[in-house]
Amino acid sequence: MHYLDYNEKRQHGTSEFPIAFYHITEQHPRYHMPFHWHRELEIIRILEGSFQLYLEDTEISASAGDILFINGGWIHGGTPKNCIYECVVFDLKSLLMHTEGCKQYLLPLLGHDILLPSHFSREQAESLGLHSAVRQLFETLSYTAFGWELSTLGHMYTIFGILFSHRLCLPADAASRQHTKKTAQLKSVLEYIDSNYQNPITLDELAHVAGMSPKYFCRCFQIMAHRTPIDYLNYYRIERACLLLNTSDLSVTETAFACGFNDSGYFIRTFKKYMGVTPKQYGMRTNFR
């Protein structure tokens, strides 16, 4: 999945059927999930290992069999560990296009007046019948046999039917709306990093983009990202470097400069800090070149 754009601008699925499926293993160049957001809803299914999801200012520990829901527009990122996971990203409007009878349920979700619960353990999902419904959805999207679009819509309606029949969707209270305003300020910082990571960036610059004092900005950012702003900037640059090492013929030194490091030795040390291996070892591990 294209996790590296903070505000994902890619088309998930097609304009006629905006639902996309992604299968992620440790060999996937975008295995780790830096913070990003997209207007579409997302369902994540953990197949193996564990996954630490950072969702706005909440931290969720998920393991094999768990199901995660991410509301549209929410900032999220995550750290997988020995993990295989799958994602479905979809535009809720695609469900509204096919029937009028569901508007009373789905329009409040589109307007963020109600929110999907974020986490179901395997036991919870199985007791609700949600585990089976999500599994069937993911299997349908994995194989795309003739008529898969019809089956996909059926499984999606089943999932939402379960959530609404058990009254599991949560009303968005005043506190969550106020929190959304604060995260909107931080989104501008993420967009700034995305556009300028190749260049020198200071803490004062980032705080100015957020419209906050440096001290207050650092506190707000760390609550959301579980990292200091500068630590996260370096982490993001290393994620970009991983992508280049997997998709280009740039040397290690050229990759360092392309990702905002003006010292290749510092780049190698920083790369090993976050990835556990040197850039050269990473390239060999992923069969790069």
Coordinates of C-alpha atoms in Angstrom, one line a residue:
M1 CA 0.0 0.0 0.0
H2 CA 1.2 3.5 -0.7
Y3 CA 1.7 4.5 2.9
L4 CA 4.4 7.0 2.2
D5 CA 2.1 9.9 1.2
Y6 CA 0.8 11.5 4.3
N7 CA -2.4 12.4 2.5
E8 CA -2.8 9.6 0.1
K9 CA -3.8 10.9 -3.3
R10 CA -3.9 7.6 -5.1
Q11 CA -7.0 6.1 -6.6
H12 CA -8.0 3.0 -4.5
G13 CA -9.7 0.7 -7.0
T14 CA -11.4 2.4 -10.0
S15 CA -13.6 5.4 -10.3
E16 CA -16.5 3.0 -11.1
F17 CA -15.7 0.7 -8.2
P18 CA -13.5 2.5 -5.6
I19 CA -12.6 -0.5 -3.4
A20 CA -9.0 -1.8 -3.3
F21 CA -7.3 -4.8 -1.6
Y22 CA -3.7 -5.0 -0.3
H23 CA -1.8 -8.0 1.0
I24 CA 1.3 -6.9 3.1
T25 CA 4.2 -9.1 4.2
E26 CA 7.7 -8.3 5.6
Q27 CA 9.0 -8.4 2.0
H28 CA 6.7 -5.7 0.9
P29 CA 8.6 -2.4 0.4
R30 CA 5.9 -0.5 2.4
Y31 CA 5.6 -3.0 5.2
H32 CA 5.9 -0.4 7.9
M33 CA 3.1 2.2 8.1
P34 CA 4.3 5.8 8.6
F35 CA 1.5 8.3 9.6
H36 CA -0.9 9.2 6.8
W37 CA -4.5 9.6 6.2
H38 CA -7.1 9.2 3.4
R39 CA -10.7 10.1 3.0
E40 CA -11.7 6.5 2.4
L41 CA -12.5 4.1 5.2
E42 CA -10.1 1.2 5.8
I43 CA -10.4 -2.3 7.3
I44 CA -7.3 -4.1 8.4
R45 CA -7.2 -7.9 9.1
I46 CA -4.2 -9.3 11.0
L47 CA -3.3 -12.7 9.6
E48 CA 0.0 -13.4 11.5
G49 CA 2.1 -11.8 14.2
S50 CA 1.3 -8.5 15.9
F51 CA 0.5 -4.9 14.8
Q52 CA 0.8 -1.8 16.9
L53 CA -1.7 0.8 15.4
Y54 CA -1.4 4.5 16.2
L55 CA -4.7 6.0 15.6
E56 CA -4.9 9.8 16.2
D57 CA -3.8 9.9 19.9
T58 CA -4.8 6.3 20.6
E59 CA -2.5 3.2 20.6
I60 CA -4.0 -0.2 19.8
S61 CA -2.2 -3.6 20.1
A62 CA -3.6 -6.1 17.6
S63 CA -2.7 -9.7 17.0
A64 CA -3.6 -12.5 14.6
G65 CA -7.3 -12.7 14.0
D66 CA -8.0 -9.1 15.1
I67 CA -9.9 -6.7 12.9
L68 CA -9.2 -2.9 12.8
F69 CA -11.5 -0.2 11.3
I70 CA -10.1 3.2 10.4
N71 CA -12.5 6.1 9.9
G72 CA -12.0 8.3 6.9
G73 CA -9.8 11.3 7.5
W74 CA -8.1 9.9 10.6
I75 CA -4.3 10.1 10.9
H76 CA -2.9 6.6 11.5
G77 CA 0.3 4.7 11.3
G78 CA 1.6 1.4 12.7
T79 CA 4.4 -0.9 13.5
P80 CA 4.1 -4.6 12.4
K81 CA 6.1 -7.3 14.1
N82 CA 6.6 -10.6 12.3
C83 CA 3.3 -9.7 10.8
I84 CA 1.2 -10.5 7.7
Y85 CA -1.8 -8.2 7.3
E86 CA -4.3 -7.3 4.7
C87 CA -6.2 -4.0 4.0
V88 CA -9.3 -3.0 2.2
V89 CA -9.6 0.7 1.4
F90 CA -12.9 1.9 0.1
D91 CA -15.0 4.9 -0.6
L92 CA -18.2 4.7 1.4
K93 CA -20.0 6.6 -1.4
S94 CA -19.6 3.4 -3.5
L95 CA -22.1 1.7 -1.3
L96 CA -24.5 4.6 -1.5
M97 CA -24.4 4.6 -5.2
H98 CA -26.1 1.2 -5.3
T99 CA -29.1 1.6 -3.0
E100 CA -31.2 4.3 -1.5
G101 CA -32.3 2.2 1.5
C102 CA -29.0 2.4 3.3
K103 CA -28.6 6.2 3.3
Q104 CA -30.0 6.5 6.8
Y105 CA -27.1 4.4 8.1
L106 CA -24.2 5.4 5.9
L107 CA -24.7 9.2 5.5
P108 CA -23.9 9.8 9.2
L109 CA -20.7 7.9 8.7
L110 CA -19.8 10.1 5.7
G111 CA -20.5 13.2 7.7
H112 CA -18.5 12.0 10.7
D113 CA -21.5 12.3 12.9
I114 CA -21.0 8.7 14.0
L115 CA -17.7 6.7 14.0
L116 CA -16.8 3.0 13.5
P117 CA -15.3 1.2 16.5
S118 CA -11.5 0.9 15.9
H119 CA -10.7 -2.6 17.2
F120 CA -12.3 -6.0 17.5
S121 CA -10.3 -8.9 19.0
R122 CA -10.7 -12.3 17.3
E123 CA -13.0 -13.5 20.0
Q124 CA -15.2 -10.4 19.8
A125 CA -15.3 -10.5 16.0
E126 CA -16.2 -14.2 16.0
S127 CA -19.0 -13.8 18.5
L128 CA -20.6 -11.1 16.4
G129 CA -20.2 -12.9 13.1
L130 CA -17.9 -10.1 12.0
H131 CA -14.9 -12.3 11.6
S132 CA -16.6 -14.5 9.0
A133 CA -18.0 -11.6 7.1
V134 CA -14.6 -9.8 6.9
R135 CA -12.9 -13.0 5.9
Q136 CA -15.3 -13.6 3.0
L137 CA -14.8 -10.0 1.9
F138 CA -11.0 -10.3 1.8
E139 CA -11.2 -13.7 0.1
T140 CA -13.5 -12.3 -2.6
L141 CA -11.1 -9.4 -3.2
S142 CA -8.1 -11.8 -3.3
Y143 CA -9.3 -13.8 -6.2
T144 CA -11.7 -11.5 -8.1
A145 CA -13.6 -14.3 -9.8
F146 CA -16.3 -13.4 -12.3
G147 CA -19.0 -11.5 -10.4
W148 CA -16.6 -10.4 -7.6
E149 CA -18.0 -6.9 -7.6
L150 CA -21.5 -8.2 -6.7
S151 CA -20.1 -10.4 -3.9
T152 CA -17.9 -7.6 -2.6
L153 CA -20.9 -5.3 -2.2
G154 CA -22.9 -8.1 -0.5
H155 CA -20.1 -8.7 2.0
M156 CA -19.7 -5.0 2.7
Y157 CA -23.4 -4.6 3.4
T158 CA -23.2 -7.6 5.7
I159 CA -20.3 -6.0 7.7
F160 CA -22.2 -2.8 8.1
G161 CA -25.4 -4.6 8.9
I162 CA -23.6 -6.4 11.8
L163 CA -22.1 -3.1 13.1
F164 CA -25.5 -1.3 13.0
S165 CA -27.6 -4.2 14.2
H166 CA -25.5 -4.4 17.4
R167 CA -25.4 -0.6 17.6
L168 CA -21.6 -0.5 17.6
C169 CA -21.1 2.7 15.8
L170 CA -20.2 5.6 18.1
P171 CA -21.6 9.1 18.1
A172 CA -19.0 11.8 17.5
D173 CA -19.0 13.9 20.7
A174 CA -17.9 17.5 21.1
A175 CA -14.5 16.4 22.4
S176 CA -13.8 14.3 19.3
R177 CA -14.8 17.2 17.1
Q178 CA -12.4 19.5 19.0
H179 CA -9.7 16.9 18.7
T180 CA -10.3 16.8 14.9
K181 CA -9.5 20.5 14.7
K182 CA -6.2 20.0 16.4
T183 CA -5.2 17.1 14.2
A184 CA -6.0 19.2 11.1
Q185 CA -3.2 21.6 12.2
L186 CA -0.9 18.6 12.5
K187 CA -1.9 17.3 9.1
S188 CA -0.5 20.5 7.6
V189 CA 2.9 19.6 9.2
L190 CA 2.8 16.1 7.7
E191 CA 2.1 17.6 4.3
Y192 CA 5.0 20.0 4.7
I193 CA 7.3 17.2 5.6
D194 CA 6.1 15.2 2.6
S195 CA 6.8 18.1 0.3
N196 CA 10.1 19.2 1.8
Y197 CA 11.9 16.2 3.3
Q198 CA 14.7 16.4 0.8
N199 CA 15.7 19.8 2.2
P200 CA 16.9 21.0 5.7
I201 CA 13.9 21.3 8.1
T202 CA 14.0 22.8 11.6
L203 CA 11.7 22.4 14.5
D204 CA 10.8 26.1 14.4
E205 CA 9.7 25.7 10.8
L206 CA 7.4 22.8 11.6
A207 CA 5.9 24.6 14.6
H208 CA 5.3 27.7 12.4
V209 CA 3.5 25.5 9.9
A210 CA 1.3 24.2 12.7
G211 CA 0.6 27.7 14.0
M212 CA 1.9 26.6 17.5
S213 CA 4.8 27.5 19.7
P214 CA 7.6 25.0 19.4
K215 CA 7.0 23.7 23.0
Y216 CA 3.3 23.2 22.5
F217 CA 3.8 21.8 19.0
C218 CA 6.3 19.2 20.3
R219 CA 3.8 18.1 23.0
C220 CA 0.9 17.8 20.5
F221 CA 3.0 16.0 17.9
Q222 CA 4.4 13.4 20.3
I223 CA 0.9 12.6 21.6
M224 CA -0.2 11.9 18.0
A225 CA 2.9 10.3 16.5
H226 CA 4.5 8.8 19.6
R227 CA 7.8 10.3 18.4
T228 CA 9.3 13.8 18.6
P229 CA 8.9 15.8 15.4
I230 CA 12.6 15.5 14.5
D231 CA 12.7 11.8 15.2
Y232 CA 9.7 11.3 13.0
L233 CA 11.2 13.5 10.2
N234 CA 14.2 11.2 10.2
Y235 CA 12.0 8.1 10.4
Y236 CA 10.0 9.4 7.4
R237 CA 13.3 10.1 5.4
I238 CA 14.4 6.5 6.1
E239 CA 11.1 5.2 4.8
R240 CA 11.6 7.2 1.6
A241 CA 15.1 5.8 1.4
C242 CA 13.7 2.2 1.6
L243 CA 11.4 3.0 -1.3
L244 CA 14.3 4.3 -3.4
L245 CA 16.5 1.3 -2.6
N246 CA 13.7 -0.9 -3.8
T247 CA 12.7 1.0 -6.9
S248 CA 15.7 2.8 -8.2
D249 CA 19.4 2.3 -9.2
L250 CA 20.7 5.1 -6.9
S251 CA 23.7 4.3 -4.8
V252 CA 23.6 4.5 -1.0
T253 CA 25.2 8.0 -1.1
E254 CA 22.9 9.2 -3.8
T255 CA 19.9 7.9 -1.8
A256 CA 21.1 9.7 1.3
F257 CA 21.2 13.1 -0.5
A258 CA 17.9 12.4 -2.2
C259 CA 16.3 11.9 1.2
G260 CA 17.6 15.0 2.9
F261 CA 20.8 13.6 4.5
N262 CA 23.9 15.6 3.7
D263 CA 26.3 13.1 5.3
S264 CA 26.3 9.5 4.1
G265 CA 27.8 8.2 7.4
Y266 CA 25.0 9.8 9.4
F267 CA 22.5 8.4 6.9
I268 CA 23.9 4.8 7.4
R269 CA 23.8 5.1 11.2
T270 CA 20.2 6.5 11.1
F271 CA 19.1 3.8 8.6
K272 CA 20.4 1.1 10.9
K273 CA 18.8 2.7 13.9
Y274 CA 15.3 2.4 12.4
M275 CA 15.7 -0.6 10.1
G276 CA 18.1 -2.8 12.1
V277 CA 20.4 -3.2 9.1
T278 CA 22.6 -1.0 6.9
P279 CA 21.3 0.3 3.6
K280 CA 23.5 -2.1 1.8
Q281 CA 22.2 -5.1 3.8
Y282 CA 18.7 -3.9 3.3
G283 CA 19.2 -3.8 -0.5
M284 CA 20.6 -7.4 -0.4
R285 CA 17.7 -8.6 1.8
T286 CA 15.1 -7.3 -0.5
N287 CA 16.9 -8.5 -3.6
F288 CA 17.5 -4.9 -4.7
R289 CA 19.7 -4.8 -7.8

